[in-house]
């Protein structure tokens, strides 16, 4: 594995120790209660800020930590060992596209988010539009003094905790991807309401809700970025989010599961022999080890390429599929090695298994990302996508 600088290694150790000291002890509480209380969440946020792990992806000029893409990936992998809701509260859920807002928007939305005073959710998915962003039906129609927003969003993470939303809406319905814009919508806006809450099979402690926009009047200042450029803005924003919050954190969960099942295989005995002496168990551990190292190599290469200004869209799709499906495989091995002990409600392995399944759906399904890769191969040719 590529050698890290001393500063990078210190970042890894900081995130690793923070996770062990502050996040792991809260996991059972989240599992038992099904949530992290508001007060507990604020404490975790405060700890993250004190440690220098809050808003790592936001530049220093806005009050963030200002890590490079590669440094942020290093940190997110270590934090990813813990429950997702704890990582969210410790690091913030701040999207880089907020930095492209006007000075007024930055003052009202970005800077308070970086200070941990306001929380944000990205609202894209709809009843008939999940990974297919172009199929959204939520619309924003121009009025004399701004915009009129109508529509519904579904499965929006942290909806109950967030203070405002970045909402994707159609502003030119006939233009497909070139007719989508992003809007900043406050939770207390007249006409906004939280709809149904969905109790998901994983990601315990993070709410997922329907959002309802009923004739919400927005000023012109609510438009984030350029008109009809929301799809491109989403692609750039979600690319970095998929790399850090899905690929890096997912890889961290793979490592933790491998550690847990290795220790269990060493101490658990069957037929007067430790489980680890069984060849099948050894294969599970060995396969997981090789695949984790291979996935990390691609993750690091991609992060460094992005720091050099490359978009890396194909690599991000590769990692989204590779890491999330690897996580599912490693979690399945963990359940098999732990046996009945890893299957009952409340056990860490059982909870990780449920989380792992959702990773293949969030931020674009495996099938959608495979389609992206296939289309890129057809358009550019295999050598342009996979050769040196």
CSV table of C-alpha atoms in Angstrom, one decimal:
chain,number,residue,atom,x,y,z
A,1,UNK,CA,0.0,0.0,0.0
A,2,UNK,CA,1.2,3.5,-0.8
A,3,UNK,CA,3.2,5.1,2.0
A,4,UNK,CA,1.4,8.0,3.8
A,5,UNK,CA,3.1,11.2,4.9
A,6,UNK,CA,3.5,11.8,8.6
A,7,UNK,CA,0.6,14.3,8.5
A,8,UNK,CA,-1.7,11.9,6.7
A,9,UNK,CA,-0.8,9.1,9.1
A,10,UNK,CA,-1.7,11.4,12.0
A,11,UNK,CA,-5.0,12.1,10.4
A,12,UNK,CA,-5.7,8.4,10.2
A,13,UNK,CA,-4.8,7.9,13.8
A,14,UNK,CA,-6.9,10.9,14.9
A,15,UNK,CA,-10.0,9.5,13.1
A,16,UNK,CA,-9.3,6.0,14.3
A,17,UNK,CA,-9.0,7.0,18.0
A,18,UNK,CA,-12.0,9.3,17.8
A,19,UNK,CA,-14.1,6.5,16.4
A,20,UNK,CA,-13.1,4.1,19.2
A,21,UNK,CA,-13.3,6.6,22.0
A,22,UNK,CA,-16.5,8.5,21.1
A,23,UNK,CA,-18.5,6.6,18.5
A,24,UNK,CA,-18.3,2.9,19.4
A,25,UNK,CA,-19.6,3.5,22.9
A,26,UNK,CA,-22.8,5.0,21.6
A,27,UNK,CA,-23.6,2.3,19.0
A,28,UNK,CA,-25.5,0.0,21.4
A,29,UNK,CA,-27.5,3.0,22.7
A,30,UNK,CA,-28.5,3.8,19.1
A,31,UNK,CA,-29.4,0.2,18.5
A,32,UNK,CA,-31.5,-0.1,21.6
A,33,UNK,CA,-33.3,3.2,21.3
A,34,UNK,CA,-33.6,3.3,17.6
A,35,UNK,CA,-32.3,6.8,17.6
A,36,UNK,CA,-29.8,9.3,18.9
A,37,UNK,CA,-31.5,12.0,20.9
A,38,UNK,CA,-31.2,15.7,19.9
A,39,UNK,CA,-29.0,16.5,22.9
A,40,UNK,CA,-26.8,13.4,22.4
A,41,UNK,CA,-26.4,14.4,18.7
A,42,UNK,CA,-25.3,17.9,19.6
A,43,UNK,CA,-22.7,16.4,22.0
A,44,UNK,CA,-21.3,14.2,19.2
A,45,UNK,CA,-21.2,17.3,16.9
A,46,UNK,CA,-19.3,19.2,19.6
A,47,UNK,CA,-16.8,16.4,20.0
A,48,UNK,CA,-16.3,16.3,16.2
A,49,UNK,CA,-15.7,20.0,16.1
A,50,UNK,CA,-13.2,19.8,18.9
A,51,UNK,CA,-11.3,17.0,17.2
A,52,UNK,CA,-11.1,18.9,13.9
A,53,UNK,CA,-13.3,16.3,12.1
A,54,UNK,CA,-16.3,18.5,11.4
A,55,UNK,CA,-16.8,19.8,7.9
A,56,UNK,CA,-13.7,18.2,6.7
A,57,UNK,CA,-14.8,18.5,3.0
A,58,UNK,CA,-15.4,22.3,3.2
A,59,UNK,CA,-12.6,24.8,2.6
A,60,UNK,CA,-10.8,26.8,5.2
A,61,UNK,CA,-12.2,30.1,3.7
A,62,UNK,CA,-15.7,29.0,4.9
A,63,UNK,CA,-14.5,27.7,8.3
A,64,UNK,CA,-14.2,24.1,7.3
A,65,UNK,CA,-11.2,21.8,7.9
A,66,UNK,CA,-10.3,22.0,4.2
A,67,UNK,CA,-9.0,18.5,3.7
A,68,UNK,CA,-8.0,17.3,0.2
A,69,UNK,CA,-10.2,14.6,-1.4
A,70,UNK,CA,-7.6,12.0,-0.5
A,71,UNK,CA,-7.2,13.2,3.1
A,72,UNK,CA,-11.0,13.2,3.5
A,73,UNK,CA,-11.1,9.6,2.2
A,74,UNK,CA,-8.5,8.6,4.8
A,75,UNK,CA,-10.6,10.1,7.6
A,76,UNK,CA,-14.0,8.8,6.3
A,77,UNK,CA,-12.7,5.2,6.1
A,78,UNK,CA,-11.8,5.3,9.8
A,79,UNK,CA,-15.0,7.0,10.9
A,80,UNK,CA,-16.9,4.6,8.7
A,81,UNK,CA,-16.2,1.7,11.1
A,82,UNK,CA,-19.0,3.2,13.3
A,83,UNK,CA,-22.8,3.6,12.7
A,84,UNK,CA,-23.7,6.0,10.0
A,85,UNK,CA,-25.8,8.3,12.1
A,86,UNK,CA,-22.9,8.8,14.5
A,87,UNK,CA,-20.5,9.7,11.7
A,88,UNK,CA,-23.1,12.1,10.3
A,89,UNK,CA,-23.4,13.9,13.6
A,90,UNK,CA,-19.6,14.0,14.2
A,91,UNK,CA,-18.7,15.3,10.8
A,92,UNK,CA,-21.7,17.2,9.5
A,93,UNK,CA,-23.6,16.5,6.3
A,94,UNK,CA,-22.5,19.5,4.3
A,95,UNK,CA,-22.5,19.4,0.5
A,96,UNK,CA,-19.8,21.2,-1.4
A,97,UNK,CA,-22.3,22.8,-3.8
A,98,UNK,CA,-23.3,25.2,-1.1
A,99,UNK,CA,-20.0,26.9,-1.6
A,100,UNK,CA,-21.2,27.9,-5.1
A,101,UNK,CA,-24.0,29.9,-3.7
A,102,UNK,CA,-24.3,33.6,-3.6
A,103,UNK,CA,-22.8,35.5,-0.6
A,104,UNK,CA,-26.3,35.8,0.9
A,105,UNK,CA,-26.8,32.0,0.5
A,106,UNK,CA,-23.5,31.2,2.0
A,107,UNK,CA,-24.2,33.5,5.0
A,108,UNK,CA,-27.7,31.9,5.5
A,109,UNK,CA,-26.9,28.2,4.7
A,110,UNK,CA,-23.3,27.2,4.3
A,111,UNK,CA,-21.6,29.1,7.2
A,112,UNK,CA,-24.2,28.0,9.8
A,113,UNK,CA,-23.9,24.4,8.6
A,114,UNK,CA,-20.1,24.6,9.0
A,115,UNK,CA,-20.6,26.0,12.5
A,116,UNK,CA,-22.9,23.1,13.3
A,117,UNK,CA,-25.9,25.4,13.8
A,118,UNK,CA,-28.0,24.3,10.8
A,119,UNK,CA,-28.4,20.9,9.2
A,120,UNK,CA,-29.0,20.1,5.6
A,121,UNK,CA,-30.5,17.3,3.5
A,122,UNK,CA,-30.3,16.7,-0.2
A,123,UNK,CA,-33.8,16.1,-1.7
A,124,UNK,CA,-33.7,14.3,-5.0
A,125,UNK,CA,-35.5,10.9,-4.9
A,126,UNK,CA,-39.2,10.7,-5.6
A,127,UNK,CA,-41.9,8.0,-5.8
A,128,UNK,CA,-41.1,7.4,-9.5
A,129,UNK,CA,-37.5,8.7,-9.6
A,130,UNK,CA,-34.8,7.1,-7.5
A,131,UNK,CA,-31.5,6.7,-9.3
A,132,UNK,CA,-33.1,8.2,-12.5
A,133,UNK,CA,-32.8,11.9,-11.6
A,134,UNK,CA,-34.1,13.0,-14.9
A,135,UNK,CA,-37.5,11.4,-14.1
A,136,UNK,CA,-38.3,13.7,-11.2
A,137,UNK,CA,-41.6,15.5,-11.3
A,138,UNK,CA,-41.2,18.1,-8.6
A,139,UNK,CA,-41.4,21.4,-10.5
A,140,UNK,CA,-40.5,25.1,-9.9
A,141,UNK,CA,-42.4,27.5,-12.0
A,142,UNK,CA,-41.2,31.1,-12.5
A,143,UNK,CA,-43.4,33.8,-11.1
A,144,UNK,CA,-43.1,37.6,-11.2
A,145,UNK,CA,-41.3,37.7,-7.8
A,146,UNK,CA,-39.6,34.3,-7.7
A,147,UNK,CA,-40.7,30.7,-8.0
A,148,UNK,CA,-43.6,28.4,-7.1
A,149,UNK,CA,-42.4,24.9,-5.9
A,150,UNK,CA,-44.7,21.9,-6.0
A,151,UNK,CA,-44.0,18.1,-5.6
A,152,UNK,CA,-43.0,15.3,-3.4
A,153,UNK,CA,-39.7,13.7,-2.4
A,154,UNK,CA,-39.2,10.3,-0.9
A,155,UNK,CA,-36.7,8.5,1.4
A,156,UNK,CA,-34.9,11.7,2.3
A,157,UNK,CA,-32.2,11.0,4.9
A,158,UNK,CA,-32.1,13.1,8.0
A,159,UNK,CA,-35.3,15.0,7.0
A,160,UNK,CA,-36.5,15.2,10.6
A,161,UNK,CA,-33.2,16.5,11.8
A,162,UNK,CA,-32.4,19.0,9.0
A,163,UNK,CA,-33.3,22.7,9.0
A,164,UNK,CA,-33.3,23.1,5.3
A,165,UNK,CA,-33.1,21.2,2.0
A,166,UNK,CA,-31.3,21.3,-1.3
A,167,UNK,CA,-34.2,20.4,-3.6
A,168,UNK,CA,-33.9,19.2,-7.2
A,169,UNK,CA,-36.8,20.5,-9.3
A,170,UNK,CA,-37.7,20.8,-13.0
A,171,UNK,CA,-37.6,24.3,-14.3
A,172,UNK,CA,-37.6,23.4,-18.0
A,173,UNK,CA,-39.5,20.1,-18.3
A,174,UNK,CA,-38.9,19.6,-22.0
A,175,UNK,CA,-35.1,19.7,-21.7
A,176,UNK,CA,-34.4,16.6,-19.7
A,177,UNK,CA,-31.2,16.8,-17.8
A,178,UNK,CA,-30.8,20.4,-19.0
A,179,UNK,CA,-34.0,21.4,-17.4
A,180,UNK,CA,-33.3,20.7,-13.7
A,181,UNK,CA,-32.3,23.3,-11.1
A,182,UNK,CA,-31.5,23.3,-7.4
A,183,UNK,CA,-33.3,25.3,-4.8
A,184,UNK,CA,-32.7,26.0,-1.1
A,185,UNK,CA,-35.9,25.4,0.9
A,186,UNK,CA,-36.2,26.2,4.6
A,187,UNK,CA,-38.1,23.7,6.7
A,188,UNK,CA,-40.4,26.4,8.1
A,189,UNK,CA,-41.4,27.6,4.6
A,190,UNK,CA,-45.2,28.0,4.3
A,191,UNK,CA,-46.4,25.0,2.2
A,192,UNK,CA,-43.7,22.6,3.4
A,193,UNK,CA,-44.6,19.6,5.4
A,194,UNK,CA,-43.0,16.3,6.4
A,195,UNK,CA,-44.9,13.3,5.1
A,196,UNK,CA,-44.6,9.6,5.9
A,197,UNK,CA,-41.7,8.4,7.9
A,198,UNK,CA,-40.2,5.2,6.5
A,199,UNK,CA,-38.6,2.7,9.0
A,200,UNK,CA,-35.8,1.4,6.9
A,201,UNK,CA,-34.2,-2.0,7.4
A,202,UNK,CA,-30.8,-0.4,8.1
A,203,UNK,CA,-29.2,2.9,9.0
A,204,UNK,CA,-30.9,2.9,12.4
A,205,UNK,CA,-31.1,6.4,14.0
A,206,UNK,CA,-31.3,8.2,10.7
A,207,UNK,CA,-34.8,9.3,9.7
A,208,UNK,CA,-36.1,8.8,6.1
A,209,UNK,CA,-39.1,10.8,5.2
A,210,UNK,CA,-41.4,12.0,2.5
A,211,UNK,CA,-41.2,15.7,1.8
A,212,UNK,CA,-44.3,17.6,0.5
A,213,UNK,CA,-44.0,20.9,-1.3
A,214,UNK,CA,-47.4,22.6,-1.7
A,215,UNK,CA,-47.3,25.8,-3.6
A,216,UNK,CA,-44.2,27.0,-1.8
A,217,UNK,CA,-43.3,30.6,-2.8
A,218,UNK,CA,-39.5,31.0,-3.2
A,219,UNK,CA,-37.6,34.2,-3.9
A,220,UNK,CA,-35.1,34.4,-6.7
A,221,UNK,CA,-32.4,34.1,-4.0
A,222,UNK,CA,-33.5,30.5,-3.4
A,223,UNK,CA,-32.0,29.3,-6.7
A,224,UNK,CA,-28.7,27.5,-6.0
A,225,UNK,CA,-26.2,27.8,-8.9
A,226,UNK,CA,-27.2,28.6,-12.5
A,227,UNK,CA,-30.7,28.0,-13.8
A,228,UNK,CA,-31.2,24.6,-15.5
A,229,UNK,CA,-27.7,23.5,-14.4
A,230,UNK,CA,-28.8,21.5,-11.4
A,231,UNK,CA,-28.2,18.1,-12.9
A,232,UNK,CA,-24.5,18.9,-13.6
A,233,UNK,CA,-24.2,20.4,-10.1
A,234,UNK,CA,-25.7,17.3,-8.6
A,235,UNK,CA,-23.3,15.0,-10.5
A,236,UNK,CA,-20.3,16.9,-9.2
A,237,UNK,CA,-21.7,17.0,-5.7
A,238,UNK,CA,-22.7,13.4,-5.5
A,239,UNK,CA,-19.4,12.2,-7.0
A,240,UNK,CA,-17.4,13.4,-4.0
A,241,UNK,CA,-20.2,12.3,-1.6
A,242,UNK,CA,-20.1,8.7,-3.1
A,243,UNK,CA,-16.4,8.6,-2.8
A,244,UNK,CA,-16.3,9.7,0.9
A,245,UNK,CA,-19.6,8.7,2.4
A,246,UNK,CA,-20.2,5.5,0.5
A,247,UNK,CA,-17.0,4.1,-0.8
A,248,UNK,CA,-14.6,5.1,2.0
A,249,UNK,CA,-17.1,4.6,4.8
A,250,UNK,CA,-18.2,1.3,3.3
A,251,UNK,CA,-14.6,0.1,3.1
A,252,UNK,CA,-14.2,1.0,6.8
A,253,UNK,CA,-17.2,-1.2,7.6
A,254,UNK,CA,-15.6,-4.0,5.6
A,255,UNK,CA,-12.4,-3.7,7.7
A,256,UNK,CA,-14.3,-3.7,11.0
A,257,UNK,CA,-16.4,-6.7,10.0
A,258,UNK,CA,-13.2,-8.5,9.0
A,259,UNK,CA,-11.6,-7.7,12.3
A,260,UNK,CA,-14.7,-8.9,14.3
A,261,UNK,CA,-15.1,-12.2,12.4
A,262,UNK,CA,-11.3,-12.9,12.6
A,263,UNK,CA,-11.3,-12.5,16.3
A,264,UNK,CA,-14.5,-14.6,16.7
A,265,UNK,CA,-13.0,-17.4,14.4
A,266,UNK,CA,-9.9,-17.5,16.6
A,267,UNK,CA,-11.8,-17.8,19.9
A,268,UNK,CA,-14.9,-19.8,18.9
A,269,UNK,CA,-14.5,-23.6,19.0
A,270,UNK,CA,-16.4,-26.3,17.1
A,271,UNK,CA,-15.5,-30.0,17.3
A,272,UNK,CA,-12.7,-29.1,19.7
A,273,UNK,CA,-11.0,-26.9,17.1
A,274,UNK,CA,-11.0,-23.1,16.7
A,275,UNK,CA,-13.2,-22.0,13.7
A,276,UNK,CA,-10.2,-20.5,12.1
A,277,UNK,CA,-8.6,-23.9,11.6
A,278,UNK,CA,-11.5,-24.7,9.1
A,279,UNK,CA,-10.4,-24.2,5.5
A,280,UNK,CA,-13.7,-22.7,4.4
A,281,UNK,CA,-13.5,-20.1,7.2
A,282,UNK,CA,-9.9,-19.4,6.2
A,283,UNK,CA,-11.0,-18.8,2.6
A,284,UNK,CA,-13.7,-16.3,3.8
A,285,UNK,CA,-11.1,-14.4,5.7
A,286,UNK,CA,-8.5,-14.5,3.0
A,287,UNK,CA,-10.9,-13.5,0.2
A,288,UNK,CA,-12.2,-10.5,2.3
A,289,UNK,CA,-8.6,-9.4,3.0
A,290,UNK,CA,-7.6,-9.5,-0.7
A,291,UNK,CA,-10.6,-7.7,-1.9
A,292,UNK,CA,-10.5,-5.0,0.8
A,293,UNK,CA,-6.9,-4.2,-0.2
A,294,UNK,CA,-7.7,-4.1,-3.9
A,295,UNK,CA,-10.7,-1.8,-3.4
A,296,UNK,CA,-8.6,0.6,-1.2
A,297,UNK,CA,-6.0,0.8,-4.0
A,298,UNK,CA,-8.6,2.0,-6.5
A,299,UNK,CA,-10.2,4.3,-3.8
A,300,UNK,CA,-6.8,6.0,-3.1
A,301,UNK,CA,-5.9,6.3,-6.8
A,302,UNK,CA,-9.3,7.9,-7.6
A,303,UNK,CA,-9.1,10.3,-4.7
A,304,UNK,CA,-5.6,11.5,-5.7
A,305,UNK,CA,-6.7,11.8,-9.3
A,306,UNK,CA,-9.6,14.0,-8.2
A,307,UNK,CA,-7.2,16.2,-6.3
A,308,UNK,CA,-5.4,16.6,-9.6
A,309,UNK,CA,-8.5,18.0,-11.2
A,310,UNK,CA,-9.9,14.9,-12.9
A,311,UNK,CA,-13.7,14.1,-12.7
A,312,UNK,CA,-13.2,10.4,-12.3
A,313,UNK,CA,-16.9,9.6,-13.1
A,314,UNK,CA,-16.2,6.1,-14.3
A,315,UNK,CA,-13.9,5.3,-11.3
A,316,UNK,CA,-16.6,6.6,-8.9
A,317,UNK,CA,-19.2,4.3,-10.4
A,318,UNK,CA,-16.7,1.4,-10.2
A,319,UNK,CA,-16.1,2.1,-6.5
A,320,UNK,CA,-19.8,2.5,-5.8
A,321,UNK,CA,-20.4,-1.0,-7.1
A,322,UNK,CA,-17.2,-2.6,-6.0
A,323,UNK,CA,-17.2,-1.5,-2.4
A,324,UNK,CA,-20.9,-1.8,-1.7
A,325,UNK,CA,-21.1,-5.3,-3.1
A,326,UNK,CA,-17.9,-6.2,-1.3
A,327,UNK,CA,-19.5,-4.9,1.9
A,328,UNK,CA,-22.5,-7.2,1.3
A,329,UNK,CA,-20.2,-10.2,0.8
A,330,UNK,CA,-18.1,-9.5,3.9
A,331,UNK,CA,-21.2,-8.9,6.0
A,332,UNK,CA,-22.6,-12.2,4.8
A,333,UNK,CA,-19.3,-14.0,5.7
A,334,UNK,CA,-19.5,-12.4,9.2
A,335,UNK,CA,-23.0,-13.7,9.7
A,336,UNK,CA,-21.9,-17.1,8.6
A,337,UNK,CA,-18.9,-17.2,10.9
A,338,UNK,CA,-20.9,-15.8,13.9
A,339,UNK,CA,-23.7,-18.2,13.3
A,340,UNK,CA,-26.9,-17.7,15.3
A,341,UNK,CA,-25.1,-15.2,17.5
A,342,UNK,CA,-24.9,-12.8,14.6
A,343,UNK,CA,-28.5,-13.2,13.6
A,344,UNK,CA,-30.5,-11.9,16.5
A,345,UNK,CA,-32.0,-8.5,16.9
A,346,UNK,CA,-29.6,-6.0,18.5
A,347,UNK,CA,-26.4,-7.9,17.7
A,348,UNK,CA,-23.8,-5.7,16.0
A,349,UNK,CA,-23.2,-8.2,13.2
A,350,UNK,CA,-27.0,-8.4,12.5
A,351,UNK,CA,-27.2,-4.6,12.4
A,352,UNK,CA,-24.2,-4.3,10.1
A,353,UNK,CA,-25.7,-6.9,7.8
A,354,UNK,CA,-28.9,-4.8,7.4
A,355,UNK,CA,-26.9,-1.6,6.8
A,356,UNK,CA,-24.7,-3.4,4.2
A,357,UNK,CA,-27.8,-4.3,2.1
A,358,UNK,CA,-28.9,-0.7,1.8
A,359,UNK,CA,-25.4,0.4,0.6
A,360,UNK,CA,-26.2,-1.2,-2.8
A,361,UNK,CA,-29.2,1.0,-3.2
A,362,UNK,CA,-28.3,4.5,-1.9
A,363,UNK,CA,-26.6,7.0,-4.1
A,364,UNK,CA,-27.5,5.1,-7.2
A,365,UNK,CA,-28.1,1.4,-7.5
A,366,UNK,CA,-25.4,-1.1,-8.6
A,367,UNK,CA,-27.4,-1.6,-11.8
A,368,UNK,CA,-27.4,2.2,-12.6
A,369,UNK,CA,-23.7,2.5,-12.1
A,370,UNK,CA,-23.0,-0.6,-14.2
A,371,UNK,CA,-25.1,1.1,-16.9
A,372,UNK,CA,-22.9,4.2,-16.6
A,373,UNK,CA,-19.8,2.2,-17.1
A,374,UNK,CA,-21.2,0.3,-20.0
A,375,UNK,CA,-22.3,3.5,-21.8
A,376,UNK,CA,-18.8,5.0,-21.2
A,377,UNK,CA,-17.2,1.9,-22.7
A,378,UNK,CA,-19.4,2.2,-25.8
A,379,UNK,CA,-18.7,5.9,-26.1
A,380,UNK,CA,-15.0,6.1,-25.3
A,381,UNK,CA,-13.8,2.6,-25.9
A,382,UNK,CA,-12.4,0.1,-23.4
A,383,UNK,CA,-8.8,1.4,-23.6
A,384,UNK,CA,-9.8,4.9,-22.6
A,385,UNK,CA,-11.7,3.6,-19.6
A,386,UNK,CA,-9.5,0.8,-18.2
A,387,UNK,CA,-6.0,1.2,-19.8
A,388,UNK,CA,-3.1,3.1,-18.2
